[in-house]
Amino acid sequence: VARYDAAHKQATRQRILHTAAQRLKQDGIDGSGVATLMADAGLTNGAFYAHFASKTDLVANVVAAQLEAQAERLAALPEGRPGLETAVRAYLSAEHRDTPGDGCPSAALLDEISRSDPAVREAYSTGLQSVVDALARRVDPADPASAAPTVMTAFALLIGALQLARAVTDPALSDRILTDGIDTALQLLTR
Amino acid sequence: VARYDAAHKQATRQRILHTAAQRLKQDGIDGSGVATLMADAGLTNGAFYAHFASKTDLVANVVAAQLEAQAERLAALPEGRPGLETAVRAYLSAEHRDTPGDGCPSAALLDEISRSDPAVREAYSTGLQSVVDALARRVDPADPASAAPTVMTAFALLIGALQLARAVTDPALSDRILTDGIDTALQLLTR
DNA sequence: TGTACATCAGTGAACGCGCGTTCACTGATGTAC
DNA sequence: TGTACATCAGTGAACGCGCGTTCACTGATGTAC
């Protein structure tokens, strides 16, 4: 005698994870209140604790889901150089810079994650390895492990450059940071 | 008929700027309350507004002072390759990773700065250019302007790698991120 | 086929707390006499 | 030299507000009969 079908609550949870990811990446972790996160999903604050144990629990789940999705998108890239070049140019594009809510969770949240609960950092660590593994398989399908160090460093470069481009107020400087970053990232990834 | 000598209030202001910088870099901007920032300087919350117009005003001043100090430290580096190598190894050291309060303001605060008031972002933009200029003069004293793009990208790499090393929970992975980052950063800066 | 009802996802008010900011005040200072 | 006093850096209580979390409740659902 169950009310609603079994999938209903799971669907709501997924909706919260999705809208919360956008809000968190746009306004930051400390900058996003539970009431706002729930309103974004079309719900009220009270329902939050039927889906997550705490705000930290939500953040950890968002971080895990976001990095997993990013790894899958990288794994689905066309083989070889063209796929990598597309990814790098998209990452350091003006569009990505200007829409953090729809973008890379690392660029938006990395230094807040460093200061977060171990559960969040744990989720990030696992997710980061998935992303780097996916990228390494694109860079060197024959021997991904050998590409991992370069890939990790290239990813650090992409994250740092996007953050710099977002922080700076001079639009010309911001654009230069992006284009300079693309050149170097491509050199590193397509040796 | 003035009370205290003229330097007294300025000295207090400098003390607040210095202790606040540490606290902000350690706990984040949203994570540091005005009462805590003042207690760190040995004062109570009420005195804050005798020195700064708002918390935003303090943050903008801290950001400007921190980047200026960083630029000066880079300008004082020994000439040529050895100086750069020392700087890069110090930046991506375990010590720097483990003491964000005493470290690089960009690595600690960059994505919070992106979401901050324009006054803070303005201060950051100006400061960033000083830092990059100082580094570029070390990389190519004859033609610093030509080195600027590489230097900016290398700085992005250093920031991103330090943030990754701080976020990750696996100590071995964290150490690898640092050493891999050093190799690539040195390649970029000592071409 | 029509209806009573158990379920439980979601509501919204309330909790204590810390936030940024304001303001009436205190009391050490060092000059004026 | 000794003292009265104007100055103003700093105090600490109070402001309204939004935070994360709790909880008594509501009401649409779809099965049981």
CSV table of C-alpha atoms (C1' of nucleotides) in Angstrom, one decimal:
chain,number,residue,atom,x,y,z
A,1,VAL,CA,0.0,0.0,0.0
A,2,ALA,CA,2.6,2.5,-1.1
A,3,ARG,CA,1.8,6.0,-2.2
A,4,TYR,CA,3.3,7.3,-5.4
A,5,ASP,CA,5.4,4.9,-7.5
A,6,ALA,CA,8.9,3.9,-6.2
A,7,ALA,CA,10.7,6.2,-8.7
A,8,HIS,CA,9.0,9.4,-7.6
A,9,LYS,CA,11.2,10.2,-4.6
A,10,GLN,CA,14.4,9.2,-6.5
A,11,ALA,CA,13.4,11.5,-9.3
A,12,THR,CA,13.0,14.4,-6.8
A,13,ARG,CA,16.4,13.6,-5.3
A,14,GLN,CA,17.9,13.7,-8.8
A,15,ARG,CA,16.2,17.0,-9.5
A,16,ILE,CA,17.6,18.5,-6.2
A,17,LEU,CA,21.1,17.2,-7.1
A,18,HIS,CA,20.9,18.8,-10.5
A,19,THR,CA,19.5,22.3,-9.5
A,20,ALA,CA,21.7,22.4,-6.4
A,21,ALA,CA,24.8,21.7,-8.5
A,22,GLN,CA,24.0,24.8,-10.6
A,23,ARG,CA,23.3,27.0,-7.6
A,24,LEU,CA,26.4,25.8,-5.7
A,25,LYS,CA,28.7,26.4,-8.7
A,26,GLN,CA,27.2,29.8,-9.3
A,27,ASP,CA,27.0,31.2,-5.7
A,28,GLY,CA,29.5,29.0,-3.9
A,29,ILE,CA,28.9,26.5,-1.0
A,30,ASP,CA,28.8,29.0,1.8
A,31,GLY,CA,26.8,31.3,-0.5
A,32,SER,CA,24.0,28.9,-1.1
A,33,GLY,CA,21.4,28.4,1.6
A,34,VAL,CA,19.3,25.2,2.0
A,35,ALA,CA,16.1,27.2,1.5
A,36,THR,CA,17.4,28.6,-1.8
A,37,LEU,CA,18.6,25.2,-3.0
A,38,MET,CA,15.2,23.7,-2.3
A,39,ALA,CA,13.3,26.6,-3.9
A,40,ASP,CA,15.4,26.1,-7.0
A,41,ALA,CA,14.0,22.5,-7.1
A,42,GLY,CA,10.5,23.8,-6.6
A,43,LEU,CA,10.3,22.6,-3.0
A,44,THR,CA,10.4,24.2,0.5
A,45,ASN,CA,13.2,23.9,3.0
A,46,GLY,CA,11.5,21.3,5.3
A,47,ALA,CA,11.6,18.6,2.6
A,48,PHE,CA,15.4,18.8,2.4
A,49,TYR,CA,16.0,16.4,5.2
A,50,ALA,CA,13.8,13.7,3.7
A,51,HIS,CA,16.4,13.5,0.9
A,52,PHE,CA,19.8,14.3,2.6
A,53,ALA,CA,21.2,13.9,6.1
A,54,SER,CA,22.7,17.4,6.1
A,55,LYS,CA,23.9,20.2,3.8
A,56,THR,CA,27.4,18.6,3.8
A,57,ASP,CA,25.8,15.3,2.6
A,58,LEU,CA,24.2,17.1,-0.3
A,59,VAL,CA,27.4,18.9,-1.2
A,60,ALA,CA,29.3,15.6,-1.1
A,61,ASN,CA,26.7,14.0,-3.4
A,62,VAL,CA,26.7,16.9,-5.8
A,63,VAL,CA,30.5,16.9,-6.0
A,64,ALA,CA,30.6,13.1,-6.7
A,65,ALA,CA,27.8,13.3,-9.3
A,66,GLN,CA,29.3,16.4,-11.1
A,67,LEU,CA,32.8,14.9,-11.5
A,68,GLU,CA,31.4,11.5,-12.6
A,69,ALA,CA,29.3,13.3,-15.3
A,70,GLN,CA,32.4,15.2,-16.3
A,71,ALA,CA,34.4,12.0,-16.6
A,72,GLU,CA,31.7,10.4,-18.7
A,73,ARG,CA,31.6,13.4,-21.1
A,74,LEU,CA,35.4,13.2,-21.5
A,75,ALA,CA,35.2,9.4,-22.1
A,76,ALA,CA,32.6,10.1,-24.9
A,77,LEU,CA,35.0,12.5,-26.7
A,78,PRO,CA,36.0,11.6,-30.3
A,79,GLU,CA,39.3,9.7,-30.4
A,80,GLY,CA,42.7,11.4,-30.7
A,81,ARG,CA,43.8,14.9,-31.1
A,82,PRO,CA,40.6,16.5,-32.5
A,83,GLY,CA,38.6,15.4,-29.5
A,84,LEU,CA,41.1,16.8,-27.0
A,85,GLU,CA,41.4,20.0,-28.9
A,86,THR,CA,37.6,20.4,-28.8
A,87,ALA,CA,37.5,19.8,-25.1
A,88,VAL,CA,40.3,22.2,-24.3
A,89,ARG,CA,38.8,25.0,-26.4
A,90,ALA,CA,35.4,24.5,-24.9
A,91,TYR,CA,36.9,24.5,-21.4
A,92,LEU,CA,38.7,27.8,-21.9
A,93,SER,CA,35.9,29.4,-23.9
A,94,ALA,CA,34.2,32.7,-23.1
A,95,GLU,CA,30.9,30.8,-22.7
A,96,HIS,CA,32.3,28.5,-20.0
A,97,ARG,CA,33.9,31.5,-18.2
A,98,ASP,CA,30.6,33.3,-18.2
A,99,THR,CA,28.3,30.5,-17.1
A,100,PRO,CA,29.9,28.9,-14.0
A,101,GLY,CA,26.6,27.4,-12.9
A,102,ASP,CA,26.7,25.1,-16.0
A,103,GLY,CA,30.4,24.5,-15.9
A,104,CYS,CA,33.3,22.7,-14.3
A,105,PRO,CA,32.8,22.0,-10.6
A,106,SER,CA,36.5,22.2,-9.9
A,107,ALA,CA,36.9,25.7,-11.3
A,108,ALA,CA,33.9,26.9,-9.4
A,109,LEU,CA,34.4,25.3,-6.0
A,110,LEU,CA,37.9,24.0,-5.6
A,111,ASP,CA,39.2,26.2,-2.8
A,112,GLU,CA,35.9,25.9,-0.9
A,113,ILE,CA,36.2,22.1,-1.2
A,114,SER,CA,39.7,22.3,0.3
A,115,ARG,CA,38.1,23.8,3.4
A,116,SER,CA,35.1,21.4,3.5
A,117,ASP,CA,34.2,18.4,5.5
A,118,PRO,CA,36.4,15.2,4.8
A,119,ALA,CA,33.3,13.6,3.2
A,120,VAL,CA,33.2,16.3,0.6
A,121,ARG,CA,37.0,16.1,0.0
A,122,GLU,CA,36.8,12.3,-0.2
A,123,ALA,CA,34.1,12.6,-2.9
A,124,TYR,CA,36.2,15.1,-4.7
A,125,SER,CA,39.3,12.9,-4.6
A,126,THR,CA,37.5,9.9,-6.1
A,127,GLY,CA,35.8,12.0,-8.8
A,128,LEU,CA,39.1,13.8,-9.7
A,129,GLN,CA,40.7,10.4,-10.4
A,130,SER,CA,37.8,9.4,-12.7
A,131,VAL,CA,38.2,12.7,-14.6
A,132,VAL,CA,42.0,12.4,-14.9
A,133,ASP,CA,41.7,8.7,-15.9
A,134,ALA,CA,39.2,9.5,-18.6
A,135,LEU,CA,41.4,12.3,-20.0
A,136,ALA,CA,44.5,10.1,-19.8
A,137,ARG,CA,42.8,7.4,-21.9
A,138,ARG,CA,42.1,10.0,-24.6
A,139,VAL,CA,45.7,11.3,-24.5
A,140,ASP,CA,47.4,7.9,-24.7
A,141,PRO,CA,45.0,5.0,-25.2
A,142,ALA,CA,47.9,2.5,-25.3
A,143,ASP,CA,49.4,3.6,-22.0
A,144,PRO,CA,47.0,5.9,-20.0
A,145,ALA,CA,49.1,5.5,-16.8
A,146,SER,CA,52.1,7.2,-18.4
A,147,ALA,CA,50.0,10.1,-19.4
A,148,ALA,CA,48.4,10.7,-16.0
A,149,PRO,CA,51.0,13.1,-14.6
A,150,THR,CA,50.9,15.4,-17.6
A,151,VAL,CA,47.1,15.2,-17.6
A,152,MET,CA,46.8,16.1,-14.0
A,153,THR,CA,49.0,19.1,-14.5
A,154,ALA,CA,47.2,20.1,-17.6
A,155,PHE,CA,43.9,19.9,-15.7
A,156,ALA,CA,45.4,22.1,-12.9
A,157,LEU,CA,46.4,24.6,-15.6
A,158,LEU,CA,42.8,24.6,-17.1
A,159,ILE,CA,41.2,25.1,-13.7
A,160,GLY,CA,43.6,27.9,-12.7
A,161,ALA,CA,43.3,29.7,-16.0
A,162,LEU,CA,39.4,29.6,-15.9
A,163,GLN,CA,39.4,30.9,-12.3
A,164,LEU,CA,41.8,33.7,-13.2
A,165,ALA,CA,39.7,34.6,-16.3
A,166,ARG,CA,36.6,34.8,-14.1
A,167,ALA,CA,38.2,36.8,-11.3
A,168,VAL,CA,39.8,39.5,-13.4
A,169,THR,CA,37.8,42.7,-14.2
A,170,ASP,CA,39.5,43.7,-17.5
A,171,PRO,CA,37.8,41.8,-20.3
A,172,ALA,CA,40.8,42.0,-22.7
A,173,LEU,CA,43.1,40.5,-20.0
A,174,SER,CA,40.5,37.8,-19.3
A,175,ASP,CA,40.3,36.8,-23.0
A,176,ARG,CA,44.1,36.7,-23.1
A,177,ILE,CA,44.3,34.4,-20.1
A,178,LEU,CA,41.9,32.0,-22.0
A,179,THR,CA,43.7,32.0,-25.3
A,180,ASP,CA,47.2,31.7,-23.7
A,181,GLY,CA,45.9,28.8,-21.6
A,182,ILE,CA,44.6,27.0,-24.7
A,183,ASP,CA,47.9,27.1,-26.4
A,184,THR,CA,49.9,25.7,-23.5
A,185,ALA,CA,47.2,23.1,-22.5
A,186,LEU,CA,47.3,21.8,-26.1
A,187,GLN,CA,51.1,21.6,-26.1
A,188,LEU,CA,50.9,19.5,-22.9
A,189,LEU,CA,48.2,17.2,-24.0
A,190,THR,CA,49.2,16.5,-27.6
A,191,ARG,CA,52.9,15.9,-27.2
B,1,VAL,CA,45.7,68.3,21.2
B,2,ALA,CA,45.7,64.9,19.7
B,3,ARG,CA,45.7,61.7,21.7
B,4,TYR,CA,48.2,58.9,20.8
B,5,ASP,CA,50.8,59.6,18.2
B,6,ALA,CA,49.7,59.8,14.5
B,7,ALA,CA,51.2,56.4,13.7
B,8,HIS,CA,49.2,54.5,16.3
B,9,LYS,CA,45.9,54.1,14.3
B,10,GLN,CA,47.8,53.2,11.1
B,11,ALA,CA,49.8,50.6,13.0
B,12,THR,CA,46.5,49.0,14.2
B,13,ARG,CA,45.1,49.1,10.7
B,14,GLN,CA,48.2,47.3,9.4
B,15,ARG,CA,47.9,44.7,12.2
B,16,ILE,CA,44.3,44.0,11.2
B,17,LEU,CA,45.2,43.7,7.5
B,18,HIS,CA,48.0,41.2,8.4
B,19,THR,CA,46.0,39.0,10.8
B,20,ALA,CA,42.9,39.2,8.6
B,21,ALA,CA,44.9,38.0,5.6
B,22,GLN,CA,45.9,34.9,7.5
B,23,ARG,CA,42.4,34.2,8.7
B,24,LEU,CA,40.8,34.8,5.3
B,25,LYS,CA,43.2,32.6,3.5
B,26,GLN,CA,42.7,29.8,6.1
B,27,ASP,CA,38.9,29.9,6.5
B,28,GLY,CA,37.8,31.6,3.4
B,29,ILE,CA,36.0,35.0,3.0
B,30,ASP,CA,32.5,33.8,3.8
B,31,GLY,CA,34.0,31.6,6.5
B,32,SER,CA,35.6,34.5,8.4
B,33,GLY,CA,33.3,36.7,10.5
B,34,VAL,CA,34.2,40.3,11.4
B,35,ALA,CA,34.2,39.4,15.2
B,36,THR,CA,36.7,36.7,14.6
B,37,LEU,CA,38.9,38.9,12.3
B,38,MET,CA,39.0,41.5,15.0
B,39,ALA,CA,39.7,39.1,17.9
B,40,ASP,CA,42.7,37.8,15.8
B,41,ALA,CA,44.0,41.3,16.0
B,42,GLY,CA,43.4,41.6,19.7
B,43,LEU,CA,40.4,43.9,19.3
B,44,THR,CA,36.6,43.7,19.6
B,45,ASN,CA,34.1,43.8,16.7
B,46,GLY,CA,33.0,47.4,17.3
B,47,ALA,CA,36.3,48.9,16.5
B,48,PHE,CA,36.3,47.4,13.0
B,49,TYR,CA,34.3,50.3,11.4
B,50,ALA,CA,36.8,52.9,12.7
B,51,HIS,CA,39.3,51.3,10.3
B,52,PHE,CA,37.2,50.0,7.3
B,53,ALA,CA,34.0,51.0,5.7
B,54,SER,CA,32.7,47.4,5.4
B,55,LYS,CA,33.9,43.8,5.3
B,56,THR,CA,34.1,44.1,1.5
B,57,ASP,CA,36.4,47.1,2.0
B,58,LEU,CA,38.7,45.1,4.3
B,59,VAL,CA,38.8,42.2,1.8
B,60,ALA,CA,39.7,44.5,-1.1
B,61,ASN,CA,42.5,46.0,1.0
B,62,VAL,CA,43.8,42.6,2.1
B,63,VAL,CA,43.7,41.3,-1.5
B,64,ALA,CA,45.6,44.3,-2.8
B,65,ALA,CA,48.2,44.2,0.0
B,66,GLN,CA,48.7,40.4,-0.3
B,67,LEU,CA,49.4,40.5,-4.1
B,68,GLU,CA,51.6,43.5,-3.8
B,69,ALA,CA,53.7,41.8,-1.1
B,70,GLN,CA,53.8,38.6,-3.3
B,71,ALA,CA,55.0,40.7,-6.3
B,72,GLU,CA,57.7,42.3,-4.2
B,73,ARG,CA,58.9,39.0,-2.9
B,74,LEU,CA,59.2,37.7,-6.6
B,75,ALA,CA,61.0,40.9,-7.6
B,76,ALA,CA,63.6,40.3,-4.9
B,77,LEU,CA,64.4,36.8,-6.2
B,78,PRO,CA,68.0,35.9,-7.3
B,79,GLU,CA,68.5,36.5,-11.0
B,80,GLY,CA,68.0,33.8,-13.6
B,81,ARG,CA,67.1,30.2,-13.5
B,82,PRO,CA,68.1,29.4,-9.8
B,83,GLY,CA,65.7,32.1,-8.5
B,84,LEU,CA,62.8,30.8,-10.5
B,85,GLU,CA,63.4,27.2,-9.6
B,86,THR,CA,63.5,28.1,-5.9
B,87,ALA,CA,60.2,30.0,-6.2
B,88,VAL,CA,58.5,27.2,-8.0
B,89,ARG,CA,59.7,24.5,-5.6
B,90,ALA,CA,58.6,26.7,-2.6
B,91,TYR,CA,55.2,27.3,-4.2
B,92,LEU,CA,54.5,23.6,-4.8
B,93,SER,CA,56.0,22.5,-1.5
B,94,ALA,CA,54.2,20.4,1.1
B,95,GLU,CA,54.8,23.2,3.6
B,96,HIS,CA,52.9,25.7,1.4
B,97,ARG,CA,50.2,23.2,0.8
B,98,ASP,CA,49.7,22.7,4.5
B,99,THR,CA,49.8,26.3,5.6
B,100,PRO,CA,47.3,28.2,3.4
B,101,GLY,CA,47.0,31.0,6.0
B,102,ASP,CA,50.6,32.0,5.3
B,103,GLY,CA,50.5,31.3,1.6
B,104,CYS,CA,49.4,32.5,-1.8
B,105,PRO,CA,46.1,34.5,-1.7
B,106,SER,CA,45.2,33.3,-5.2
B,107,ALA,CA,45.4,29.6,-4.4
B,108,ALA,CA,43.3,30.2,-1.2
B,109,LEU,CA,40.7,32.6,-2.4
B,110,LEU,CA,40.5,32.7,-6.2
B,111,ASP,CA,37.1,31.3,-6.8
B,112,GLU,CA,35.6,33.2,-3.9
B,113,ILE,CA,37.1,36.4,-5.3
B,114,SER,CA,35.4,35.6,-8.7
B,115,ARG,CA,32.0,35.8,-6.8
B,116,SER,CA,33.0,38.9,-4.8
B,117,ASP,CA,32.1,42.6,-5.1
B,118,PRO,CA,33.7,44.4,-8.1
B,119,ALA,CA,35.9,46.4,-5.7
B,120,VAL,CA,37.5,43.1,-4.6
B,121,ARG,CA,37.9,41.8,-8.2
B,122,GLU,CA,39.4,45.2,-9.2
B,123,ALA,CA,42.0,45.0,-6.5
B,124,TYR,CA,42.7,41.4,-7.5
B,125,SER,CA,43.1,42.4,-11.2
B,126,THR,CA,45.6,45.1,-10.4
B,127,GLY,CA,47.5,42.9,-8.0
B,128,LEU,CA,47.7,40.0,-10.4
B,129,GLN,CA,49.3,42.1,-13.1
B,130,SER,CA,52.0,43.2,-10.6
B,131,VAL,CA,52.7,39.6,-9.7
B,132,VAL,CA,52.8,38.5,-13.4
B,133,ASP,CA,55.0,41.5,-14.3
B,134,ALA,CA,57.4,40.7,-11.5
B,135,LEU,CA,57.7,37.1,-12.6
B,136,ALA,CA,58.0,38.0,-16.3
B,137,ARG,CA,61.0,40.3,-15.4
B,138,ARG,CA,62.7,37.3,-13.8
B,139,VAL,CA,61.9,35.0,-16.8
B,140,ASP,CA,63.1,37.4,-19.5
B,141,PRO,CA,64.7,40.6,-18.2
B,142,ALA,CA,65.5,41.7,-21.7
B,143,ASP,CA,61.9,41.4,-22.9
B,144,PRO,CA,59.4,40.9,-20.1
B,145,ALA,CA,56.4,41.6,-22.3
B,146,SER,CA,57.1,38.6,-24.5
B,147,ALA,CA,57.2,36.3,-21.4
B,148,ALA,CA,53.9,37.5,-19.9
B,149,PRO,CA,51.6,35.0,-21.7
B,150,THR,CA,53.7,32.0,-20.6
B,151,VAL,CA,54.1,33.4,-17.1
B,152,MET,CA,50.4,34.0,-16.7
B,153,THR,CA,49.7,30.4,-17.8
B,154,ALA,CA,52.4,29.0,-15.5
B,155,PHE,CA,50.9,30.9,-12.6
B,156,ALA,CA,47.5,29.4,-13.4
B,157,LEU,CA,49.1,26.0,-13.4
B,158,LEU,CA,50.7,26.7,-10.0
B,159,ILE,CA,47.5,27.9,-8.5
B,160,GLY,CA,45.4,25.0,-9.8
B,161,ALA,CA,48.0,22.4,-8.7
B,162,LEU,CA,48.2,23.8,-5.2
B,163,GLN,CA,44.4,23.9,-4.9
B,164,LEU,CA,44.2,20.2,-6.1
B,165,ALA,CA,46.9,19.1,-3.7
B,166,ARG,CA,45.0,20.8,-0.9
B,167,ALA,CA,41.6,19.3,-1.8
B,168,VAL,CA,42.5,15.7,-2.3
B,169,THR,CA,42.4,13.3,0.7
B,170,ASP,CA,45.0,10.8,-0.5
B,171,PRO,CA,48.4,12.1,0.7
B,172,ALA,CA,50.4,10.2,-2.0
B,173,LEU,CA,48.2,11.6,-4.8
B,174,SER,CA,48.6,15.1,-3.2
B,175,ASP,CA,52.4,14.8,-3.2
B,176,ARG,CA,52.4,13.6,-6.9
B,177,ILE,CA,50.3,16.6,-7.9
B,178,LEU,CA,53.0,18.8,-6.4
B,179,THR,CA,56.0,17.1,-8.0
B,180,ASP,CA,54.4,16.8,-11.4
B,181,GLY,CA,53.4,20.4,-11.2
B,182,ILE,CA,57.0,21.5,-10.4
B,183,ASP,CA,58.3,19.7,-13.5
B,184,THR,CA,55.9,21.2,-15.9
B,185,ALA,CA,56.1,24.7,-14.4
B,186,LEU,CA,59.9,24.7,-14.6
B,187,GLN,CA,59.7,23.6,-18.3
B,188,LEU,CA,57.3,26.5,-19.0
B,189,LEU,CA,59.3,29.2,-17.1
B,190,THR,CA,62.9,28.2,-18.2
B,191,ARG,CA,62.5,27.6,-21.9
C,1,DT,C1',-17.4,0.6,-10.4
C,2,DG,C1',-17.2,3.6,-6.1
C,3,DT,C1',-15.3,4.9,-1.8
C,4,DA,C1',-12.7,4.6,2.7
C,5,DC,C1',-8.3,5.1,4.2
C,6,DA,C1',-3.2,4.2,5.2
C,7,DT,C1',0.9,6.1,3.3
C,8,DC,C1',4.5,9.4,3.3
C,9,DA,C1',6.5,13.3,0.2
C,10,DG,C1',6.2,17.7,1.1
C,11,DT,C1',4.8,22.1,4.0
C,12,DG,C1',5.9,25.9,6.8
C,13,DA,C1',6.6,27.7,11.3
C,14,DA,C1',9.8,27.6,14.8
C,15,DC,C1',14.5,26.7,17.2
C,16,DG,C1',19.1,28.8,18.6
C,17,DC,C1',22.9,30.9,16.5
C,18,DG,C1',26.3,33.8,14.2
C,19,DC,C1',26.3,37.2,10.7
C,20,DG,C1',27.5,42.5,9.3
C,21,DT,C1',26.6,46.7,11.1
C,22,DT,C1',25.4,50.6,14.5
C,23,DC,C1',26.0,53.4,18.5
C,24,DA,C1',26.1,55.3,23.2
C,25,DC,C1',29.9,54.8,26.1
C,26,DT,C1',34.6,54.4,28.4
C,27,DG,C1',39.0,55.5,29.7
C,28,DA,C1',44.2,56.0,28.6
C,29,DT,C1',46.6,59.6,26.5
C,30,DG,C1',49.6,63.7,26.4
C,31,DT,C1',49.2,68.7,25.8
C,32,DA,C1',47.9,73.3,27.8
C,33,DC,C1',48.4,75.9,31.5
D,1,DT,C1',56.6,70.3,37.9
D,2,DG,C1',51.7,69.1,38.6
D,3,DT,C1',47.1,68.7,37.2
D,4,DA,C1',42.7,69.5,34.5
D,5,DC,C1',40.7,68.1,30.5
D,6,DA,C1',39.7,67.4,25.3
D,7,DT,C1',40.5,63.7,22.3
D,8,DC,C1',39.3,59.6,20.0
D,9,DA,C1',40.7,54.5,19.7
D,10,DG,C1',38.4,50.9,21.3
D,11,DT,C1',34.3,48.6,24.0
D,12,DG,C1',30.4,45.7,24.1
D,13,DA,C1',25.4,45.4,23.8
D,14,DA,C1',22.0,45.6,20.5
D,15,DC,C1',19.7,45.7,15.7
D,16,DG,C1',17.4,42.8,12.0
D,17,DC,C1',18.4,39.0,9.2
D,18,DG,C1',19.4,34.5,7.2
D,19,DC,C1',21.6,30.4,8.4
D,20,DG,C1',21.1,24.8,9.2
D,21,DT,C1',18.0,21.9,11.3
D,22,DT,C1',13.6,20.1,13.6
D,23,DC,C1',8.9,18.7,13.8
D,24,DA,C1',3.8,18.6,14.0
D,25,DC,C1',1.0,18.8,10.1
D,26,DT,C1',-1.3,18.3,5.5
D,27,DG,C1',-3.2,16.4,1.6
D,28,DA,C1',-2.7,13.9,-3.0
D,29,DT,C1',-2.1,9.2,-4.0
D,30,DG,C1',-3.7,4.6,-5.5
D,31,DT,C1',-4.8,0.2,-3.4
D,32,DA,C1',-8.2,-2.7,-0.8
D,33,DC,C1',-12.6,-3.9,-0.5
